[in-house]
Coordinates of C-alpha atoms and ligand atoms in Angstrom, one line a residue:
X1342 CA 97.2 127.5 49.8
X1343 CA 99.4 125.7 47.3
X1344 CA 103.0 124.5 48.2
X1345 CA 105.9 123.9 45.9
X1346 CA 109.4 123.3 46.9
X1347 CA 111.6 121.2 44.5
X1348 CA 112.0 121.0 40.8
X1349 CA 109.5 118.2 40.1
X1350 CA 106.8 120.0 42.1
X1351 CA 106.7 123.0 39.7
X1352 CA 105.3 121.1 36.8
X1353 CA 102.7 119.4 39.0
X1354 CA 101.4 122.6 40.6
X1355 CA 101.4 124.6 37.4
X1356 CA 98.5 122.7 36.1
X1357 CA 96.5 123.2 39.3
X1358 CA 97.2 127.0 39.2
X1359 CA 96.0 127.1 35.6
X1360 CA 92.8 125.3 36.5
X1361 CA 92.1 127.8 39.3
X1362 CA 92.7 130.7 36.9
X1363 CA 90.2 129.2 34.4
X1364 CA 87.6 128.5 37.1
X1365 CA 87.9 131.9 38.7
X1366 CA 87.6 133.7 35.4
X1367 CA 84.5 131.8 34.5
X1368 CA 82.7 133.0 37.7
X1369 CA 81.5 136.4 38.8
X1370 CA 83.2 136.0 42.1
X1371 CA 86.5 134.1 42.3
X1372 CA 85.9 130.6 43.9
X1373 CA 89.5 130.4 45.2
X1374 CA 91.8 133.0 46.5
X1375 CA 95.1 131.1 46.1
X1376 CA 98.3 131.7 48.0
X1377 CA 101.4 130.1 46.5
X1378 CA 104.2 129.2 48.9
X1379 CA 107.6 128.2 47.7
X1380 CA 109.6 126.5 50.4
X1381 CA 113.0 127.3 48.7
X1382 CA 114.1 123.6 48.9
X1383 CA 115.3 124.2 45.3
X1384 CA 116.3 127.8 44.9
X1385 CA 118.7 128.6 42.1
X1386 CA 118.2 129.6 38.5
X1387 CA 118.5 126.2 37.0
X1388 CA 116.5 124.2 39.6
X1389 CA 113.8 126.7 40.3
X1390 CA 113.6 130.1 38.7
X1391 CA 113.7 129.0 35.0
X1392 CA 110.8 126.7 35.7
X1393 CA 108.6 129.5 36.9
X1394 CA 109.4 131.4 33.7
X1395 CA 109.0 128.4 31.3
X1396 CA 105.7 127.4 32.9
X1397 CA 104.3 130.9 33.1
X1398 CA 103.8 130.5 36.9
X1399 CA 103.0 133.5 39.2
X1400 CA 105.7 134.7 41.5
X1401 CA 105.2 132.9 44.8
X1402 CA 103.3 134.9 47.4
X1403 CA 105.7 133.5 50.1
X1404 CA 109.2 132.2 49.8
X1405 CA 110.5 130.3 52.9
X1406 CA 114.0 130.3 51.5
X1407 CA 115.0 127.1 53.4
X1408 CA 117.8 126.0 51.0
X1409 CA 119.7 122.8 51.2
X1410 CA 120.7 120.7 54.2
X1411 CA 120.3 117.2 55.7
X1412 CA 116.8 115.7 55.6
X1413 CA 116.2 116.4 59.3
X1414 CA 117.5 120.0 58.9
X1415 CA 115.6 120.7 55.7
X1416 CA 112.3 119.2 56.9
X1417 CA 112.5 120.9 60.4
X1418 CA 113.4 124.2 58.9
X1419 CA 110.4 124.1 56.4
X1420 CA 108.1 123.2 59.3
X1421 CA 109.3 126.1 61.5
X1422 CA 109.0 128.6 58.7
X1423 CA 105.7 127.3 57.4
X1424 CA 103.7 127.3 60.6
X1425 CA 103.4 131.1 61.1
X1426 CA 102.4 131.5 57.4
X1427 CA 99.7 128.9 57.8
X1428 CA 98.4 130.5 60.9
X1429 CA 98.5 133.9 59.3
X1430 CA 96.7 132.9 56.1
X1431 CA 94.6 130.2 57.7
X1432 CA 93.6 128.7 54.3
X1433 CA 90.6 126.3 54.1
X1434 CA 92.6 123.9 51.9
X1435 CA 96.3 123.1 51.7
X1436 CA 97.3 121.5 48.4
X1437 CA 100.5 119.6 48.3
X1438 CA 102.1 117.7 45.4
X1439 CA 104.6 114.8 45.0
X1440 CA 106.9 113.3 47.5
X1441 CA 109.7 115.7 48.4
X1442 CA 110.7 116.9 51.9
X1443 CA 108.6 120.1 51.4
X1444 CA 105.5 117.9 50.9
X1445 CA 105.8 115.9 54.1
X1446 CA 107.0 118.9 56.2
X1447 CA 104.0 121.1 55.3
X1448 CA 101.5 118.3 55.6
X1449 CA 102.8 117.6 59.1
X1450 CA 102.4 121.2 60.1
X1451 CA 98.9 121.4 58.7
X1452 CA 97.7 118.2 60.4
X1453 CA 98.6 119.5 63.8
X1454 CA 98.0 123.2 63.6
X1455 CA 95.2 124.8 65.5
X1456 CA 93.8 128.0 64.0
X1457 CA 92.6 130.7 66.4
X1458 CA 88.9 130.3 66.8
X1459 CA 88.3 133.9 65.4
X1460 CA 90.0 133.4 62.0
X1461 CA 88.3 130.5 60.4
X1462 CA 85.5 128.1 60.2
X1463 CA 87.9 125.3 60.7
X1464 CA 90.6 124.4 63.2
X1465 CA 93.0 123.3 60.5
X1466 CA 93.1 123.2 56.7
X1467 CA 91.9 120.2 54.8
X1468 CA 94.9 118.6 53.3
X1469 CA 94.8 117.6 49.6
X1470 CA 97.7 115.5 48.3
X1471 CA 98.2 115.4 44.5
X1472 CA 100.0 112.2 43.3
X1473 CA 99.0 110.2 46.4
X1474 CA 99.3 106.5 46.7
X1475 CA 102.4 105.7 44.6
X1476 CA 104.6 103.1 46.4
X1477 CA 108.0 101.7 45.5
X1478 CA 107.7 99.5 48.7
X1479 CA 111.4 100.5 49.3
X1480 CA 111.6 102.3 52.6
X1481 CA 115.3 103.2 52.1
X1482 CA 114.1 105.9 49.6
X1483 CA 113.5 109.2 51.4
X1484 CA 110.6 109.8 49.0
X1485 CA 108.8 106.6 50.0
X1486 CA 108.8 107.8 53.7
X1487 CA 107.5 111.2 52.5
X1488 CA 104.7 109.5 50.5
X1489 CA 103.6 107.2 53.3
X1490 CA 103.5 109.9 55.9
X1491 CA 101.8 112.5 53.7
X1492 CA 99.1 110.1 52.6
X1493 CA 98.4 108.9 56.2
X1494 CA 97.4 112.5 57.2
X1495 CA 95.8 113.8 54.0
X1496 CA 92.0 114.3 53.7
X1497 CA 91.8 114.3 49.9
X1498 CA 94.0 111.9 48.0
X1499 CA 94.3 112.5 44.3
X1500 CA 95.9 109.6 42.4
X1501 CA 97.3 109.2 38.9
X1502 CA 96.9 105.4 38.5
X1503 CA 94.8 102.6 39.7
X1504 CA 97.7 100.9 41.6
X1505 CA 97.7 103.9 43.9
X1506 CA 94.1 103.2 44.9
X1507 CA 95.0 99.6 45.9
X1508 CA 98.0 100.8 47.9
X1509 CA 96.0 103.3 49.8
X1510 CA 93.2 100.9 50.6
X1511 CA 95.8 98.4 51.9
X1512 CA 97.0 101.1 54.2
X1513 CA 93.5 101.7 55.6
X1514 CA 92.7 104.9 53.8
X1515 CA 88.9 105.1 53.3
X1516 CA 88.0 104.7 49.6
X1517 CA 85.8 107.9 49.7
X1518 CA 88.9 110.0 50.3
X1519 CA 90.6 108.7 47.1
X1520 CA 90.0 110.2 43.7
X1521 CA 91.5 109.0 40.4
X1522 CA 92.0 112.2 38.5
X1523 CA 94.9 111.7 36.1
X1524 CA 98.3 113.2 36.1
X1525 CA 99.0 117.0 36.5
X1526 CA 102.6 116.6 35.3
X1527 CA 101.2 115.2 32.1
X1528 CA 98.7 118.1 31.9
X1529 CA 101.8 120.4 31.9
X1530 CA 103.6 118.4 29.3
X1531 CA 100.7 118.4 26.9
X1532 CA 100.2 122.1 27.4
X1533 CA 103.8 123.0 26.7
X1534 CA 104.7 120.5 24.0
X1535 CA 104.0 123.0 21.3
X1536 CA 106.2 125.7 22.9
X1537 CA 109.0 123.2 23.4
X1538 CA 109.3 122.9 19.6
X1539 CA 110.6 126.4 19.6
X1540 CA 113.4 125.5 22.0
X1541 CA 116.9 126.0 20.5
X1542 CA 118.5 123.2 22.6
X1543 CA 119.0 120.8 19.7
X1544 CA 120.8 123.4 17.6
X1545 CA 122.8 124.6 20.6
X1546 CA 124.1 121.0 21.1
X1547 CA 124.7 120.9 17.3
X1548 CA 122.4 117.9 17.0
X1549 CA 121.9 118.1 13.2
X1550 CA 118.4 116.5 13.2
X1551 CA 116.5 116.9 10.1
X1552 CA 113.3 118.8 11.1
X1553 CA 111.1 116.7 8.8
X1554 CA 112.0 113.5 10.7
X1555 CA 111.7 114.6 14.2
X1556 CA 109.3 112.8 16.6
X1557 CA 108.0 116.1 17.9
X1558 CA 107.0 117.3 14.4
X1559 CA 104.4 114.5 14.2
X1560 CA 101.4 114.4 16.6
X1561 CA 102.0 112.2 19.6
X1562 CA 98.9 110.1 20.0
X1563 CA 98.0 107.0 21.9
X1564 CA 99.4 103.9 20.4
X1565 CA 101.8 105.7 18.1
X1566 CA 105.4 104.7 18.3
X1567 CA 107.7 107.6 17.9
X1568 CA 109.5 108.0 14.6
X1569 CA 112.9 109.3 15.6
X1570 CA 114.9 106.6 13.9
X1571 CA 114.3 108.1 10.6
X1572 CA 117.4 107.9 8.4
X1573 CA 118.7 111.4 8.6
X1574 CA 118.5 111.7 12.4
X1575 CA 121.7 111.7 14.3
X1576 CA 120.4 109.6 17.2
X1577 CA 121.2 110.4 20.8
X1578 CA 120.1 109.3 24.2
X1579 CA 119.4 111.4 27.3
X1580 CA 120.6 110.4 30.8
X1581 CA 119.5 111.8 34.2
X1582 CA 120.7 110.6 37.6
X1583 CA 120.2 112.0 41.1
X1584 CA 118.9 109.3 43.5
X1585 CA 121.1 109.1 46.5
X1586 CA 121.3 105.3 46.2
X1587 CA 122.8 105.7 42.7
X1588 CA 125.1 108.6 43.1
X1589 CA 126.1 108.8 46.8
X1590 CA 128.2 105.7 46.8
X1591 CA 131.4 105.7 44.7
X1592 CA 131.2 102.0 43.6
X1593 CA 127.5 102.0 42.7
X1594 CA 127.9 105.3 40.8
X1595 CA 131.1 104.1 39.1
X1596 CA 129.4 100.9 37.9
X1597 CA 126.5 102.9 36.3
X1598 CA 129.0 105.2 34.6
X1599 CA 130.8 102.2 33.2
X1600 CA 127.5 100.9 31.7
X1601 CA 126.9 104.4 30.3
X1602 CA 130.3 104.4 28.7
X1603 CA 129.6 101.1 26.9
X1604 CA 126.2 102.4 25.6
X1605 CA 127.9 105.6 24.6
X1606 CA 130.0 103.8 22.1
X1607 CA 126.8 103.1 20.0
X1608 CA 124.9 106.3 20.7
X1609 CA 126.0 109.6 22.1
X1610 CA 124.6 110.3 25.6
X1611 CA 123.5 113.8 26.7
X1612 CA 123.6 114.1 30.5
X1613 CA 122.1 117.2 32.1
X1614 CA 123.8 116.8 35.5
X1615 CA 121.8 117.4 38.7
X1616 CA 123.7 119.5 41.4
X1617 CA 123.8 116.5 43.8
X1618 CA 125.3 114.3 41.0
X1619 CA 127.8 117.1 40.0
X1620 CA 129.0 117.2 43.6
X1621 CA 129.5 113.5 43.8
X1622 CA 131.4 113.4 40.4
X1623 CA 133.8 115.9 41.8
X1624 CA 134.1 114.2 45.2
X1625 CA 134.6 110.7 43.8
X1626 CA 136.9 112.0 40.9
X1627 CA 134.7 110.3 38.4
X1628 CA 135.0 113.0 35.8
X1629 CA 137.3 111.0 33.6
X1630 CA 134.4 109.1 31.9
X1631 CA 132.5 112.3 31.0
X1632 CA 133.0 114.9 28.4
X1633 CA 131.9 118.2 30.0
X1634 CA 130.5 120.6 27.4
X1635 CA 131.9 124.0 28.5
X1636 CA 130.6 127.4 27.3
X1637 CA 127.2 127.1 25.5
X1638 CA 128.7 128.6 22.3
X1639 CA 131.2 125.7 22.2
X1640 CA 128.7 122.9 22.8
X1641 CA 129.0 120.1 20.3
X1642 CA 127.8 116.5 20.8
X1643 CA 130.1 114.0 19.0
X1644 CA 129.1 110.7 17.6
X1645 CA 129.8 108.9 20.8
X1646 CA 130.6 109.5 24.5
X1647 CA 128.8 110.9 27.5
X1648 CA 128.3 114.7 27.1
X1649 CA 127.6 116.5 30.4
X1650 CA 125.7 119.7 30.5
X1651 CA 124.2 121.7 33.4
X1652 CA 120.6 121.0 34.4
X1653 CA 118.2 122.2 31.7
X1654 CA 115.1 124.3 31.8
X1655 CA 111.7 122.7 31.3
X1656 CA 111.1 123.5 27.7
X1657 CA 114.7 122.6 26.6
X1658 CA 114.5 119.3 28.5
X1659 CA 111.1 118.5 27.0
X1660 CA 112.5 119.2 23.5
X1661 CA 115.6 117.0 24.1
X1662 CA 113.5 114.2 25.5
X1663 CA 110.9 114.3 22.8
X1664 CA 113.6 113.8 20.1
X1665 CA 115.7 111.2 21.8
X1666 CA 116.2 107.6 20.8
X1667 CA 116.2 106.5 24.4
X1668 CA 116.1 108.0 27.9
X1669 CA 118.0 106.5 30.8
X1670 CA 116.9 107.8 34.2
X1671 CA 116.3 107.2 37.9
X1672 CA 113.7 110.0 38.1
X1673 CA 110.1 109.2 38.8
X1674 CA 108.5 111.9 36.7
X1675 CA 110.6 111.1 33.6
X1676 CA 109.2 107.6 33.5
X1677 CA 105.8 109.1 33.1
X1678 CA 106.8 111.8 30.6
X1679 CA 108.5 109.2 28.3
X1680 CA 105.4 107.1 28.5
X1681 CA 103.3 109.9 27.1
X1682 CA 105.9 110.9 24.5
X1683 CA 106.3 107.3 23.4
X1684 CA 110.1 107.4 23.9
X1685 CA 111.7 104.2 25.2
X1686 CA 112.8 104.6 28.8
X1687 CA 115.3 102.5 30.9
X1688 CA 114.9 103.1 34.6
X1689 CA 118.1 102.6 36.6
X1690 CA 116.4 101.4 39.7
X1691 CA 115.4 98.1 41.2
X1692 CA 111.7 99.2 41.6
X1693 CA 109.3 101.8 40.5
X1694 CA 106.3 103.4 42.3
X1695 CA 104.8 104.0 38.8
X1696 CA 104.1 100.5 37.5
X1697 CA 101.7 101.8 34.8
X1698 CA 104.7 103.2 32.9
X1699 CA 105.8 99.6 32.4
X1700 CA 102.4 97.9 31.9
X1701 CA 101.1 100.5 29.4
X1702 CA 104.1 102.8 28.7
X1703 CA 107.6 102.6 27.3
X1704 CA 109.5 101.9 30.6
X1705 CA 111.6 99.0 31.6
X1706 CA 113.4 98.5 35.0
X1707 CA 117.1 97.7 34.4
X1708 CA 118.3 97.7 38.0
X1709 CA 121.7 99.2 38.6
X1710 CA 124.2 96.5 37.5
X1711 CA 126.3 97.1 34.5
X1712 CA 125.3 94.1 32.4
X1713 CA 121.6 94.7 32.9
X1714 CA 121.8 98.4 32.1
X1715 CA 123.6 97.7 28.9
X1716 CA 121.4 94.9 27.7
X1717 CA 118.2 96.7 28.6
X1718 CA 119.3 99.8 26.8
X1719 CA 120.3 98.0 23.6
X1720 CA 116.9 96.2 23.6
X1721 CA 115.1 99.5 24.2
X1722 CA 117.0 101.3 21.4
X1723 CA 115.3 98.8 19.1
X1724 CA 112.0 98.7 20.8
X1725 CA 109.1 98.3 18.4
X1726 CA 106.2 97.7 20.8
X1727 CA 103.5 100.3 21.1
X1728 CA 102.7 102.3 24.2
X1729 CA 99.2 103.2 25.3
X1730 CA 98.6 106.4 27.3
X1731 CA 97.2 105.5 30.7
X1732 CA 93.6 106.3 31.5
X1733 CA 92.8 110.0 32.3
X1734 CA 96.4 111.1 31.3
X1735 CA 94.6 113.5 29.0
X1736 CA 95.6 117.0 30.2
X1737 CA 92.6 117.6 32.4
X1738 CA 93.8 116.3 35.9
X1739 CA 94.2 119.8 37.3
X1740 CA 90.7 120.9 36.4
X1741 CA 89.2 117.6 37.8
X1742 CA 91.0 118.4 41.1
X1743 CA 89.8 121.9 41.2
X1744 CA 86.3 120.9 40.5
X1745 CA 86.3 118.5 43.4
X1746 CA 87.8 121.0 45.7
X1747 CA 85.3 123.7 44.6
X1748 CA 82.6 121.3 45.6
X1749 CA 84.2 120.9 49.0
X1750 CA 84.2 124.7 49.5
X1751 CA 80.6 125.0 48.3
X1752 CA 79.5 122.3 50.7
X1753 CA 81.1 123.8 53.8
Ligands
LIG381 C1 115.0 116.4 45.7 C2 113.9 115.5 46.2 C3 113.7 114.4 45.1 C4 113.5 115.0 43.8 C5 114.7 115.9 43.4 C6 114.5 116.5 42.1 C7 113.6 115.0 48.6 C8 113.8 114.1 49.7 N1 114.2 114.8 47.4 O1 116.2 115.7 45.7 O2 112.6 113.6 45.5 O3 113.4 113.9 42.8 O4 114.7 116.9 44.4 O5 115.6 117.3 41.8 O6 112.9 116.0 48.8 N2 121.0 122.1 45.0 C9 121.4 123.1 44.2 N3 120.5 124.0 43.7 C10 119.2 124.0 44.1 C11 118.8 122.9 44.9 C12 119.7 122.0 45.3 O7 122.6 123.3 43.9 O8 118.4 124.8 43.6 C13 122.0 121.1 45.5 C14 122.0 121.1 47.0 O9 123.0 122.0 47.5 C15 122.3 119.7 47.4 C16 121.8 118.9 46.2 O10 121.5 119.8 45.2 O11 123.6 119.4 47.5 C17 120.5 118.1 46.5 O12 119.4 118.9 46.8 P1 118.2 118.4 47.7 O13 117.0 119.3 47.7 O14 118.8 118.1 49.0 O15 117.8 117.0 47.1 P2 117.6 116.4 45.7 O16 118.7 115.4 45.5 O17 117.6 117.5 44.7

């Protein structure tokens, strides 16, 4: 059984589903009989449905339809609705990804469930956590609590980078449960990079980039710095923001927007606005500093300013990011994606649970104060250093995971 709940889960689980398809079709009898559960933590067209289409994912077998709510409400509601499904299906393995409320809720249910003796060889499913071991060491982040708890009760911990092995060992997780497999989000990026070139987002935004000069038109390889500063390109940067610590407090959010307004004098910013962030912009009346692009047919990004658009689908966002001069973000996954694309990234946080994006990739931590966001961004806009793709971020993480889990089933 595979669980996905929120936007960043979909890219991570897509690669595992693909790997199951490939393995099953290479055997006479399917090795896995997967059941896909969507918790419904994210539920609308822009945050969920378009991702299933873009990533060619199967319709979930079960949709728990939990929707939004406080952390306690959302987590409890997922647990209540997930338990009967788990008992009914009694899977041998439960595979969870990432660090969202859906991840911790379903892992807690699985760790304590007791299957009826008649329906399985086991009392409970083995819990496999993909993207285990990442730590920001900041327990004010809801995701950090979700990571710590999920890892503590998982049986198989699949990690993306070596720092995660160290973190898990420090927490007393036996080494034999930990597997360095690479990054399933990167699998999905590499698989869809070609399709993203057909996205029409750049022309919709009237970004008159000359096709011959685009970063995405040249192969993205280890050590290659992207070429987007070619003369005819109208440069732009991309912004994403949704962390509660950045957008839920008026002063903190206002300071970030001031920094963005300064940067936007040099380079236009395109800002796909997350629903949480959109709510706060309205509530705090911060809309004055943004230029909201209205109807799609009227979109046009000027030479300067912060241009707000609704959240974008996977392929459109990948295309936008691939051709940007710079990405400013507080997302975890985008730090990894920009590392692989070779696009300079400025992370608007005090810490990152993904240190490899700094030591090998294109990421810098700017913190959240105005001066440091502006100075880091200007430096990053002129970055010349090379990035190296982290070890095993090669598009094969999903198949490594599935191979290990097939071995578990074979040995039962
Ligand atoms: C969640 C995850 C976060 C992840 C982020 C990616 C947790 C604790 N947080 O945060 O780790 O990086 O998703 O997006 O699990 N909303 C919609 N449509 C939707 C879903 C949500 O409008 O389809 C609105 C909700 O009404 C709510 C807001 O977005 O007001 C926040 O959604 P929520 O799932 O609570 O948390 P995120 O901030 O998205």
